[in-house]
Short mmCIF file of C-alpha atoms in Angstrom, two decimals:
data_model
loop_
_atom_site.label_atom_id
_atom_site.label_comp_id
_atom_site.label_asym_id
_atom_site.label_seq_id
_atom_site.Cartn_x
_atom_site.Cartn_y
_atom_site.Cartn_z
CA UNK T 9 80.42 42.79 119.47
CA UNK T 10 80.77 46.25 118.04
CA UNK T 11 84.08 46.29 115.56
CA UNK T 12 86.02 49.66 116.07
CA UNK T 13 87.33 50.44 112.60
CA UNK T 14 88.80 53.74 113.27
CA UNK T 15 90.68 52.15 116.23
CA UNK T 16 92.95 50.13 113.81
CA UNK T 17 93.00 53.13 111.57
CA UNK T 18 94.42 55.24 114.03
CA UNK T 19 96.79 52.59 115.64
CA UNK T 20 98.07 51.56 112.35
CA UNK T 21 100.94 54.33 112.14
CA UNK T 22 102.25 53.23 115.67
CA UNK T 23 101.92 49.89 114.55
CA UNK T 24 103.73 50.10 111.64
CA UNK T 25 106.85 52.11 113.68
CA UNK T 26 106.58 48.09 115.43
CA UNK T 27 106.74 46.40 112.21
CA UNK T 28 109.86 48.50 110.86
CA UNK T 29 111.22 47.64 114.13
CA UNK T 30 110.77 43.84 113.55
CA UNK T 31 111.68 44.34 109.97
CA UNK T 32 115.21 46.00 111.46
CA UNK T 33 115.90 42.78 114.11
CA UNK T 34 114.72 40.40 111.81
CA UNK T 35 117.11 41.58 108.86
CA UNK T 36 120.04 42.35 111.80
CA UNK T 37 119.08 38.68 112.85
CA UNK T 38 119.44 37.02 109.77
CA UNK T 39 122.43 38.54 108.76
CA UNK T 40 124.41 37.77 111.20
CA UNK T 41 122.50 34.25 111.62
CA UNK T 42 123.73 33.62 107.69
CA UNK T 43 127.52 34.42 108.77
CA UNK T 44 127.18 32.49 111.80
CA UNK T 45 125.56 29.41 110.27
CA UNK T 46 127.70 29.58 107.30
CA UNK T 47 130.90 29.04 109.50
CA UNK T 48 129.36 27.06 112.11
CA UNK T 49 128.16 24.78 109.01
CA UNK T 50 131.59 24.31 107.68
CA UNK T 51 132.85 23.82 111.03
CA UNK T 52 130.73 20.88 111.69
CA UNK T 53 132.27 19.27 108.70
CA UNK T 54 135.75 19.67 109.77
CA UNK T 55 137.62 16.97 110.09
CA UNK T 56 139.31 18.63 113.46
CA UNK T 57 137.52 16.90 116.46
CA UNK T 58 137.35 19.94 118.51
CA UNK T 59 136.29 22.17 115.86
CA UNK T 60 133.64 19.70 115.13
CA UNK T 61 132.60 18.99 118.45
CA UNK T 62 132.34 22.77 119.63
CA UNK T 63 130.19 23.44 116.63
CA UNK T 64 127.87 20.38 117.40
CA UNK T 65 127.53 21.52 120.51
CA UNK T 66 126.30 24.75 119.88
CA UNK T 67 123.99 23.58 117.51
CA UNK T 68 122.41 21.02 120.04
CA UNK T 69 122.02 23.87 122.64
CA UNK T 70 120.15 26.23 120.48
CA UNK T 71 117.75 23.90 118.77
CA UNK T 72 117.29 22.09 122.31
CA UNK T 73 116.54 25.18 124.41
CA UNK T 74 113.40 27.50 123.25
CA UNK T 75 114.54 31.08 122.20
CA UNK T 76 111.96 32.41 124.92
CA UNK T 77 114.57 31.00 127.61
CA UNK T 78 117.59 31.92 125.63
CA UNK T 79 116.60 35.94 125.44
CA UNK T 80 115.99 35.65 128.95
CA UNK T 81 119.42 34.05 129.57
CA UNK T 82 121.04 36.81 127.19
CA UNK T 83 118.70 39.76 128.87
CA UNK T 84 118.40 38.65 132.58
CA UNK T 85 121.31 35.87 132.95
CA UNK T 86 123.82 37.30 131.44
CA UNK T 87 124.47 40.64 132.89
CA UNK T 88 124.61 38.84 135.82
CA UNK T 89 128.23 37.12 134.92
CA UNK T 90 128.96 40.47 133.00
CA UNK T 91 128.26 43.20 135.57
CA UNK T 92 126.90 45.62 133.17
CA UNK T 93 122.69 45.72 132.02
CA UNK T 94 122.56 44.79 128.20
CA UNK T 95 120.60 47.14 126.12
CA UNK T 96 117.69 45.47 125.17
CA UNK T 97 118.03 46.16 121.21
CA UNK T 98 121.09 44.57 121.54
CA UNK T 99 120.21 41.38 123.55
CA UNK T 100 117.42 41.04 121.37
CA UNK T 101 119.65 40.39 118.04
CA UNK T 102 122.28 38.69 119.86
CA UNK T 103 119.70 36.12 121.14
CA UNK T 104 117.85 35.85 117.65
CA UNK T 105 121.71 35.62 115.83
CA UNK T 106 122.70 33.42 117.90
CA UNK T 107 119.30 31.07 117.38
CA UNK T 108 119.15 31.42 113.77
CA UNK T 109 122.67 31.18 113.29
CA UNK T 110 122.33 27.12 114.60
CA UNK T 111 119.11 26.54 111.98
CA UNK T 112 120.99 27.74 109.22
CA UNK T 113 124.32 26.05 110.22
CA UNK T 114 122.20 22.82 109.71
CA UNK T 115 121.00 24.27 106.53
CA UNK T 116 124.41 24.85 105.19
CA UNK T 117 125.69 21.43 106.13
CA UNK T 118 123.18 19.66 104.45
CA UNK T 119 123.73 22.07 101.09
CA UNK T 120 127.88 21.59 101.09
CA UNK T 121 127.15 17.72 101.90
CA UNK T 122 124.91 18.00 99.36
CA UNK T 123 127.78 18.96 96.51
CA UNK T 124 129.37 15.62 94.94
CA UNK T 125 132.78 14.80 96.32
CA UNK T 126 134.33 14.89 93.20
CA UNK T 127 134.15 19.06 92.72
CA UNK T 128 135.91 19.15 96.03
CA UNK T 129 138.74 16.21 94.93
CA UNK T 130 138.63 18.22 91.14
CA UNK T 131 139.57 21.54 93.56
CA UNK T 132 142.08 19.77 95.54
CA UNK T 133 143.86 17.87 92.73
CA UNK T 134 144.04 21.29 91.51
CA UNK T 135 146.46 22.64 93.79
CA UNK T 136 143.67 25.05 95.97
CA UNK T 137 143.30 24.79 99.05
CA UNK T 138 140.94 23.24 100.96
CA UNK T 139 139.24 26.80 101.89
CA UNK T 140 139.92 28.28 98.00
CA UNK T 141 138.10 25.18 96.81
CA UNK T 142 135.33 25.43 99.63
CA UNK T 143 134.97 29.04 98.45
CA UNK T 144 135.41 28.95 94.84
CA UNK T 145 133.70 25.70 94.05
CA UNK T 146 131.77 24.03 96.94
CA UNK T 147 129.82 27.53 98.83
CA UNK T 148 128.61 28.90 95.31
CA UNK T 149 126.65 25.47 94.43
CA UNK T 150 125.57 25.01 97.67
CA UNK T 151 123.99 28.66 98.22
CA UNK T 152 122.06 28.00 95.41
CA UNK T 153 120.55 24.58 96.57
CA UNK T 154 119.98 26.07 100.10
CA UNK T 155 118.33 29.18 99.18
CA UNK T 156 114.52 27.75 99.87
CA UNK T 157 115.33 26.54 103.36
CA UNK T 158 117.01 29.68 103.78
CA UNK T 159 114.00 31.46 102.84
CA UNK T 160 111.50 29.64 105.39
CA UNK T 161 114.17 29.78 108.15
CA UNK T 162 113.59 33.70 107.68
CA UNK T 163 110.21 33.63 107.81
CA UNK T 164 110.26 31.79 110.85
CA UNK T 165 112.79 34.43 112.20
CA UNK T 166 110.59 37.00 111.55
CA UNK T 167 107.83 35.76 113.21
CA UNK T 168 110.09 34.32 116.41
CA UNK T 169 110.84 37.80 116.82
CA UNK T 170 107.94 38.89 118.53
CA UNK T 171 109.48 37.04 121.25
CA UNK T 172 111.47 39.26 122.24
CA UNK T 173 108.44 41.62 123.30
CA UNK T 174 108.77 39.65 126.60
CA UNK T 175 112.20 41.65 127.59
CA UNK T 176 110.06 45.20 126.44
CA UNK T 177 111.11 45.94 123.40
CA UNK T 178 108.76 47.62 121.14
CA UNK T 179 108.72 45.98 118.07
CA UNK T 180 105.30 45.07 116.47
CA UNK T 181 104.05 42.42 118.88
CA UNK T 182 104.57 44.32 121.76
CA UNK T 183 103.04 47.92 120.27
CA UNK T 184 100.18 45.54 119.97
CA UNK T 185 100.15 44.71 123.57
CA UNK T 186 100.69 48.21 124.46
CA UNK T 187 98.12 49.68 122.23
CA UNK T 188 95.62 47.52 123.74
CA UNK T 189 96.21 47.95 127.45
CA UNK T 190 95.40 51.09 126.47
CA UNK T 191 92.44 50.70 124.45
CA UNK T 192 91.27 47.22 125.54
CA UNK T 193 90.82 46.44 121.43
CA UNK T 194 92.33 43.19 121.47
CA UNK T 195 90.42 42.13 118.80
CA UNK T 196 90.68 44.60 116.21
CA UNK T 197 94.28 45.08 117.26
CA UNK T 198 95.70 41.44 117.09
CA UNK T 199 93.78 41.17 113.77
CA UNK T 200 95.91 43.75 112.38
CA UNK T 201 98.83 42.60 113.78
CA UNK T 202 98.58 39.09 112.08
CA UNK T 203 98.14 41.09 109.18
CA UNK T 204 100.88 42.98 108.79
CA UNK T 205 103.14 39.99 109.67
CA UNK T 206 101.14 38.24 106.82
CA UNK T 207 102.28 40.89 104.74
CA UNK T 208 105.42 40.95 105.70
CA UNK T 209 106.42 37.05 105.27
CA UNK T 210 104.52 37.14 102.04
CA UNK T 211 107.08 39.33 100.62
CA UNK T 212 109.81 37.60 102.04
CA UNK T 213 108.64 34.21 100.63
CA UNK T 214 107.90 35.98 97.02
CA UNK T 215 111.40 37.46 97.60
CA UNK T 216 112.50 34.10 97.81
CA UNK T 217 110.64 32.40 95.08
CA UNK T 218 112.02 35.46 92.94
CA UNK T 219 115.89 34.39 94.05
CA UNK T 220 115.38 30.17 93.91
CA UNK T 221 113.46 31.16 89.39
CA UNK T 222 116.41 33.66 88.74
CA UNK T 223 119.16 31.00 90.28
CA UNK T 224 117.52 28.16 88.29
CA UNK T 225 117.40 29.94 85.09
CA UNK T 226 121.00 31.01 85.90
CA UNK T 227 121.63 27.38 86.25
CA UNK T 228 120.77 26.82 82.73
CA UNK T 229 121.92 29.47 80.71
CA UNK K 20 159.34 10.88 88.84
CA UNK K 21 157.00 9.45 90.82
CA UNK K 22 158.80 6.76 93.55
CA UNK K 23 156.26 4.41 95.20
CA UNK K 24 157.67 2.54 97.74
CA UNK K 25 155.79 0.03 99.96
CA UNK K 26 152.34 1.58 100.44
CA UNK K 27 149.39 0.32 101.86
CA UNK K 28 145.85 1.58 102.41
CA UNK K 29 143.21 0.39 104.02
CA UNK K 30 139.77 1.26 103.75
CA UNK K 31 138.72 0.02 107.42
CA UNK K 32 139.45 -3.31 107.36
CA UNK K 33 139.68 -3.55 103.73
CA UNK K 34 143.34 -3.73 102.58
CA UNK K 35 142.98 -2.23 99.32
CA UNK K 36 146.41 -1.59 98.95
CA UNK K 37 149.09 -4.47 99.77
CA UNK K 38 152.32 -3.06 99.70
CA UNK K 39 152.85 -1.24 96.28
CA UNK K 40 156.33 -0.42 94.66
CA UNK K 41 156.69 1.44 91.25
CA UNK K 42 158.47 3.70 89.93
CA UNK K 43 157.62 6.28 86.87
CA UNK K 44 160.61 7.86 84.96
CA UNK K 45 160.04 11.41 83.70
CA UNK K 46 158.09 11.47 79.73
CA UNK K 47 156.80 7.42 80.63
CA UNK K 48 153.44 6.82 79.79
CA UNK K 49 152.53 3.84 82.47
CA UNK K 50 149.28 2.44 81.92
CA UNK K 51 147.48 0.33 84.98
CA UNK K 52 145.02 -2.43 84.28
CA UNK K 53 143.39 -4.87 86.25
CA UNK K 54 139.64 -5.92 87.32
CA UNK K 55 137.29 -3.49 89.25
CA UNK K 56 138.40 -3.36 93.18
CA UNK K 57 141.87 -4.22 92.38
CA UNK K 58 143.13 -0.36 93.67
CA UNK K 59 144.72 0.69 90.57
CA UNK K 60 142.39 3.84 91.17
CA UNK K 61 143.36 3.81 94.69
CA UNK K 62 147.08 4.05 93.53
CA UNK K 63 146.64 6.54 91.42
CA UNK K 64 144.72 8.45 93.48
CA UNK K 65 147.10 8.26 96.37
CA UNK K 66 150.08 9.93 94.06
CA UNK K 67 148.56 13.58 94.40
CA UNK K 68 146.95 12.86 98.21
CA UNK K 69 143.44 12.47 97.45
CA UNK K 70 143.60 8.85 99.40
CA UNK K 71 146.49 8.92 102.27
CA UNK K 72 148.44 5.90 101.79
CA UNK K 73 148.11 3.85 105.57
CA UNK K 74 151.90 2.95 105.12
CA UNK K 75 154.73 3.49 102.75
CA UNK K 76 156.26 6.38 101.05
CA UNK K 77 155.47 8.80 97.85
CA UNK K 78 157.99 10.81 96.41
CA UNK K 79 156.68 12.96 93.11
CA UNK K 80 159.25 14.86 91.53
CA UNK K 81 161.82 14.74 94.40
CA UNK K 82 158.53 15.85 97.07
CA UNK K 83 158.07 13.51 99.58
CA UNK K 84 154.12 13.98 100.64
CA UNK K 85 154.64 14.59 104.28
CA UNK K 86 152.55 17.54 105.16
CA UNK K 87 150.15 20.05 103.93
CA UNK K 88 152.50 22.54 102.41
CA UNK K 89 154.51 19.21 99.73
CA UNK K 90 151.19 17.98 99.62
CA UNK K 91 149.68 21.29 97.84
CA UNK K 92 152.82 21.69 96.32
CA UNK K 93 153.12 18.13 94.56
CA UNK K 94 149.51 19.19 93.79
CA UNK K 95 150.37 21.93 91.37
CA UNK K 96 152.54 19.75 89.71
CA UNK K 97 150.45 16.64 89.31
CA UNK K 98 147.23 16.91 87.44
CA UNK K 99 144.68 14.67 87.71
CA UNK K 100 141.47 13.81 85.31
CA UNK K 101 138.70 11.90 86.71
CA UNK K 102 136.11 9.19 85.46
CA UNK K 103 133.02 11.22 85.60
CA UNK K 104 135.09 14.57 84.73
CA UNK K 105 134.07 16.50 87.85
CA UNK K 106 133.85 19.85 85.84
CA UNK K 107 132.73 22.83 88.13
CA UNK K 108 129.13 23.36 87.06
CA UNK K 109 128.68 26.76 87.66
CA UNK K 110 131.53 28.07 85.97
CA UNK K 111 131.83 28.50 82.25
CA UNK K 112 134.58 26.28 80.34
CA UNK K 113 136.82 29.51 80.22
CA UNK K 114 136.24 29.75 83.69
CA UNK K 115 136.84 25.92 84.74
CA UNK K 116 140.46 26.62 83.49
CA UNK K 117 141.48 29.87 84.58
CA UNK K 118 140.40 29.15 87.89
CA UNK K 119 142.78 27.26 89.74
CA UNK K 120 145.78 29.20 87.60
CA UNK K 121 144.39 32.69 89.10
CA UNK K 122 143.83 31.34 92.73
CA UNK K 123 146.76 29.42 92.95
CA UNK K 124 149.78 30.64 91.01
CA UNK K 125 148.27 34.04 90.77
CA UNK K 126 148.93 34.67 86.80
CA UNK K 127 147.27 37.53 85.79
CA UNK K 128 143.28 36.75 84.23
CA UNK K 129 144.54 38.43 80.99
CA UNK K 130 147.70 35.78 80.57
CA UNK K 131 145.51 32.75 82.61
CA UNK K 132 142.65 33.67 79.78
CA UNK K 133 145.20 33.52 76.94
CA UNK K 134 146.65 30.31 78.09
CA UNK K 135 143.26 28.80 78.63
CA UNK K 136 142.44 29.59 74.91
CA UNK K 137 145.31 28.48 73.27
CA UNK K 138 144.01 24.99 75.37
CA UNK K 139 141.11 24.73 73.81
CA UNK K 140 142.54 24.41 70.55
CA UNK K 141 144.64 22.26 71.47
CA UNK K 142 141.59 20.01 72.60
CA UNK K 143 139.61 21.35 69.76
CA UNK K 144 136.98 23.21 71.67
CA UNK K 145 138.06 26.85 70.85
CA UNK K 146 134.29 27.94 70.18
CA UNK K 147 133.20 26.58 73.88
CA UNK K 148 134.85 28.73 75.60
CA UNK K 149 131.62 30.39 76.84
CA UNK K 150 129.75 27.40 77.07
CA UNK K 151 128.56 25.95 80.74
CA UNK K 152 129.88 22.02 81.40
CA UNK K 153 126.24 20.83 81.30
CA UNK K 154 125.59 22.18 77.94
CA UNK K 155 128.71 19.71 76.37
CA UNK K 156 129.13 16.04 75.23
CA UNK K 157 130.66 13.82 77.90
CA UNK K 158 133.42 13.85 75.61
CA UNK K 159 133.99 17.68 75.21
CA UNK K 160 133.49 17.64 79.21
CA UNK K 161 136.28 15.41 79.78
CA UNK K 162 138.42 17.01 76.82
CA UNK K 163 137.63 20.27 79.16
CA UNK K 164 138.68 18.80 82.23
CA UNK K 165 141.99 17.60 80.35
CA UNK K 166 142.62 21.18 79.50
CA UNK K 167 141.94 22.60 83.04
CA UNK K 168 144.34 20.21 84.21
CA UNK K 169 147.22 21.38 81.91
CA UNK K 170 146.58 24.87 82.97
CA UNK K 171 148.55 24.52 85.79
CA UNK K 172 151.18 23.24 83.63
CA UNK K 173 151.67 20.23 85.57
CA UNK K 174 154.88 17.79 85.09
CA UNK K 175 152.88 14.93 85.26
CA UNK K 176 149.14 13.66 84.82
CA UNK K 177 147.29 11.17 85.95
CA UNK K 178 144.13 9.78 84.45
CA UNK K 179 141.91 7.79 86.52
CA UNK K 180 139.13 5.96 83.70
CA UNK K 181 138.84 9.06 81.72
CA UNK K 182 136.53 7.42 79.03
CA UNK K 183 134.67 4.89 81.53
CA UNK K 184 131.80 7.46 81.56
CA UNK K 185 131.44 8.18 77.73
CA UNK K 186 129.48 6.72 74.88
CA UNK K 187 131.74 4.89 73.11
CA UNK K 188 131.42 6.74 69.94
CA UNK K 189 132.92 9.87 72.20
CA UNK K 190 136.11 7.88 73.60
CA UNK K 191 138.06 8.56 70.58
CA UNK K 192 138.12 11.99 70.81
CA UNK K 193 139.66 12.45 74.50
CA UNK K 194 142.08 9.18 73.44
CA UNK K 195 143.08 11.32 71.00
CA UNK K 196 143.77 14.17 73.12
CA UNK K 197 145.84 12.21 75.68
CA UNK K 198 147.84 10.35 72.77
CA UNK K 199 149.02 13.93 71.35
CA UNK K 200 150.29 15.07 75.40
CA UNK K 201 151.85 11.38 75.26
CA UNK K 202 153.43 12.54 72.32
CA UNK K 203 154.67 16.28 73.28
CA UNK K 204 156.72 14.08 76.02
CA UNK K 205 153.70 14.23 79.37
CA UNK K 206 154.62 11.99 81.95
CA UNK K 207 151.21 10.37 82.60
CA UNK K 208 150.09 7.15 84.77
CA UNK K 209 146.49 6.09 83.17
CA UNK K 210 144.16 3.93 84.69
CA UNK K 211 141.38 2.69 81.95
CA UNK K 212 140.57 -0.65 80.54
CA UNK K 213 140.84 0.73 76.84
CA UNK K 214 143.72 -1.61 76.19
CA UNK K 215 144.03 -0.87 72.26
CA UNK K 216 145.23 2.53 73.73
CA UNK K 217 147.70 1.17 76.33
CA UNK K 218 149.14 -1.31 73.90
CA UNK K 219 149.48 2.04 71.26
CA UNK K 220 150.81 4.44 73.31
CA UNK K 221 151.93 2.70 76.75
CA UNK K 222 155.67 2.70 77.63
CA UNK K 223 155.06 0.86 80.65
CA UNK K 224 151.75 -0.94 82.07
CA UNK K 225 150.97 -2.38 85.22
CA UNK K 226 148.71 -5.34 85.97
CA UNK K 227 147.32 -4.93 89.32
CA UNK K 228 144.79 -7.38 91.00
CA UNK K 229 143.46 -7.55 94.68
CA UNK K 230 146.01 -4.88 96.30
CA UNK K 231 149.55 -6.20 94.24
CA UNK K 232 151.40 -5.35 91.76
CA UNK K 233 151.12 -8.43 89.81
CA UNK K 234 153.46 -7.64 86.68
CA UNK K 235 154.95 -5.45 84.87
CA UNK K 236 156.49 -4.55 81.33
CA UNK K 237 156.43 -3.09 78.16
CA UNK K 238 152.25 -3.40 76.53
CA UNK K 239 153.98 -6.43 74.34
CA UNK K 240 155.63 -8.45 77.32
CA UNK K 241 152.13 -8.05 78.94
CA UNK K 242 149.37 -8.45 76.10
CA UNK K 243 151.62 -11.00 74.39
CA UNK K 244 153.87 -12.71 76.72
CA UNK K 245 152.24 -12.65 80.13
CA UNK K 246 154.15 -14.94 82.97
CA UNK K 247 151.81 -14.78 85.45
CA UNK K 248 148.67 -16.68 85.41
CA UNK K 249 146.30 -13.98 86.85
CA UNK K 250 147.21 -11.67 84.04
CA UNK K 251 146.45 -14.17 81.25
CA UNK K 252 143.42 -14.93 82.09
CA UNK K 253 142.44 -11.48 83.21
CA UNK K 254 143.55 -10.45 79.43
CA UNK K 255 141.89 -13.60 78.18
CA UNK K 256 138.34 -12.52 79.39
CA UNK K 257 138.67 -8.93 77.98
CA UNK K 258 140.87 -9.10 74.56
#
């Protein structure tokens, strides 16, 4: 087997146009995924059945169905009910929201349930509301706790996201695929791909080692 | 003040609560004793909302507890300072006071920061304002949490085992604290087993055991001259 260095020194740029590209739905993702989850999270400790039951529901769906099928639903099914073809930048971070938003929900439950019962009775007895004392007291000690399972469930985003080559778009997975139908180096191409996602999820998980030290120390004072 | 009338709770099919009627006249001190599981927590706790009485009625300062609006309302009014003093970790002592002042009756940081100061002193904590609850004696926790509480300016407090969490050479200092607010005329119900403290500064105290409201009177009718059997020998094992 000959190794063609040159071809992953010339692919590299295109590749790397890929990676900002997964970089951009992963962060898009996640974002929205955090505000999703945080909500959903609360909502599935409300003490309103409906609320409570919606929000389980969701959950179950999205951790039950693989986020292959649900980009497909979003890409192919959807437009379907909605009469109009979704762009595929869009379906792609609606469909990896959407997804990460149920992980993290989970993650946020477990961090508020997490926080003794007395800081939200100490709010309360205060006179604040339920959602001042949720904000004020019970979110901020929470974020901190959650912040490493955060931190993987973003890694794992980032990597799902070369899922949604499968509806075309070009973010580093599928530049891979594309460079290679053209140049039939799978091997030197795949092996950079896997490296530049290594890269990439290394900084994220530094990033988030970086976050959990400065929280702790904050902790301390 | 505060008019109890006829509440129960249940905790599932525990019937904590069996039917409880007291009343607390504005600048009392009424001090509840009684064995572990007897719901004199459960009692007090149900006077600002944090347990829903199953039956019966609460009025606090002419405020029936109905819905969510009284309910935050008689909230202000009533503060409440807990066993294991549920300070807000995160949140420096100046902070832990000014909070609930700021978000709630919306007073200005400057004026919420002055009142929060002049607080400390009072509680004798003036150079902790900048301090974080972890770095502070149980007692100077719960001597915080006193002064949170009486940021809001409430009419009444309510103390549920303040000192059940300290080392006993620290329960002087937040006795002390609450005997002074007894003093400057705070209606207070306390729950605590400290009963050289009731006896002192009690106006009132209530023996409670297994959901009733065995008997009540002033700390001499009870520690001296108890009629009812349950309350003599309940004083007999701890005097």
């Amino acid at each position: 087997m000959n190794f063609d260095f040159d071809l992953i020194v010339r692919s590299f740029p295109l590749l790397l146009v890929g990676a900002g590209v997964t970089v951009q739905i992963t962060a898009f993702s996640v974002s929205l995924g955090l505000l999703i989850g945080m909500f959903v999270g609360i909502a599935r400790l409300s003490n309103t059945w409906i609320i409570k039951a919606l929000a389980a529901v969701y959950v179950d769906f999205i951790r039950g169905t693989p986020l292959l099928v649900q980009i497909f639903l979003i890409y192919f099914a959807l437009p379907i009910i909605v009469g109009q073809r979704i762009d595929p930048f869009i379906a792609a971070i609606t469909a990896c929201s959407i997804n990460s938003g149920a992980y993290v929900a989970e993650i946020f439950r477990g961090g508020i349930q997490s926080i003794d019962k007395g800081q939200m009775e100490a709010g309360r007895s205060l006179g604040m509301t339920w959602g001042q004392t949720m904000r004020h007291i019970i979110l901020p000690q929470a974020f901190k706790r959650i912040i490493p399972p955060l931190g993987n469930e973003f890694i794992a985003m980032m990597k799902d996201s070369s899922l949604v080559s499968v509806i075309g778009f070009e973010e580093l997975t599928r530049r891979g695929q594309l460079i290679i139908a053209r140049t039939y180096g799978s091997f030197e191409i795949w092996l950079s791909v896997a490296f530049i996602y290594l890269i990439m999820t290394f900084t994220i998980s530094r990033l988030v080692d970086y976050l959990e030290r400065r929280y702790k120390i904050d902790d301390k004072h | 003040m505060i008019n109890i009338k006829n509440v129960h709770k249940h905790f599932g099919k525990l019937h904590v609560l069996k039917g409880i009627n007291a009343d607390i006249a504005e600048k009392e001190v009424v001090v509840v004793i009684g064995p572990s599981g007897s719901g004199k927590s459960t009692l007090l706790r149900c006077i600002n909302y944090l347990e829903e009485p199953t039956e019966g009625e609460i009025i606090v300062d002419g405020i029936p507890l109905t819905n969510e609006a009284n309910i935050n309302k008689v909230r202000e009014e009533v503060g409440m300072v807990f066993q294991r003093f549920n300070l807000f970790p995160h949140k420096s002592v100046l902070e832990n006071i000014i909070l609930a002042p700021m978000t709630v009756r919306k007073t200005p940081k400057s004026e919420a920061v002055k009142i929060a100061q002049d607080l400390l002193v009072k509680v004798g904590l003036a150079d902790k304002e900048h301090a974080y609850p972890e770095q502070l004696s149980g007692g100077q926790q719960q001597r915080v949490a006193i002064a949170r509480a009486l940021a809001m300016k409430p009419k009444i407090m309510l103390f549920d085992e303040p000192t059940s969490a300290l080392d006993p050479e620290m329960v002087k200092e937040v006795l002390d604290v609450m005997k002074s607010l007894a003093h400057e005329g705070m209606t207070m119900a306390i729950v605590t087993h400290e009963m050289g403290f009731a006896r002192e500064v009690g106006d009132r105290v209530l023996f409670m055991d297994e959901g009733r409201l065995v008997e009540e009177g002033t700390p001499e009718e009870i520690f001296s001259h108890a009629k009812e059997d349950r309350t003599k020998s309940f004083l007999s094992k701890i005097l």
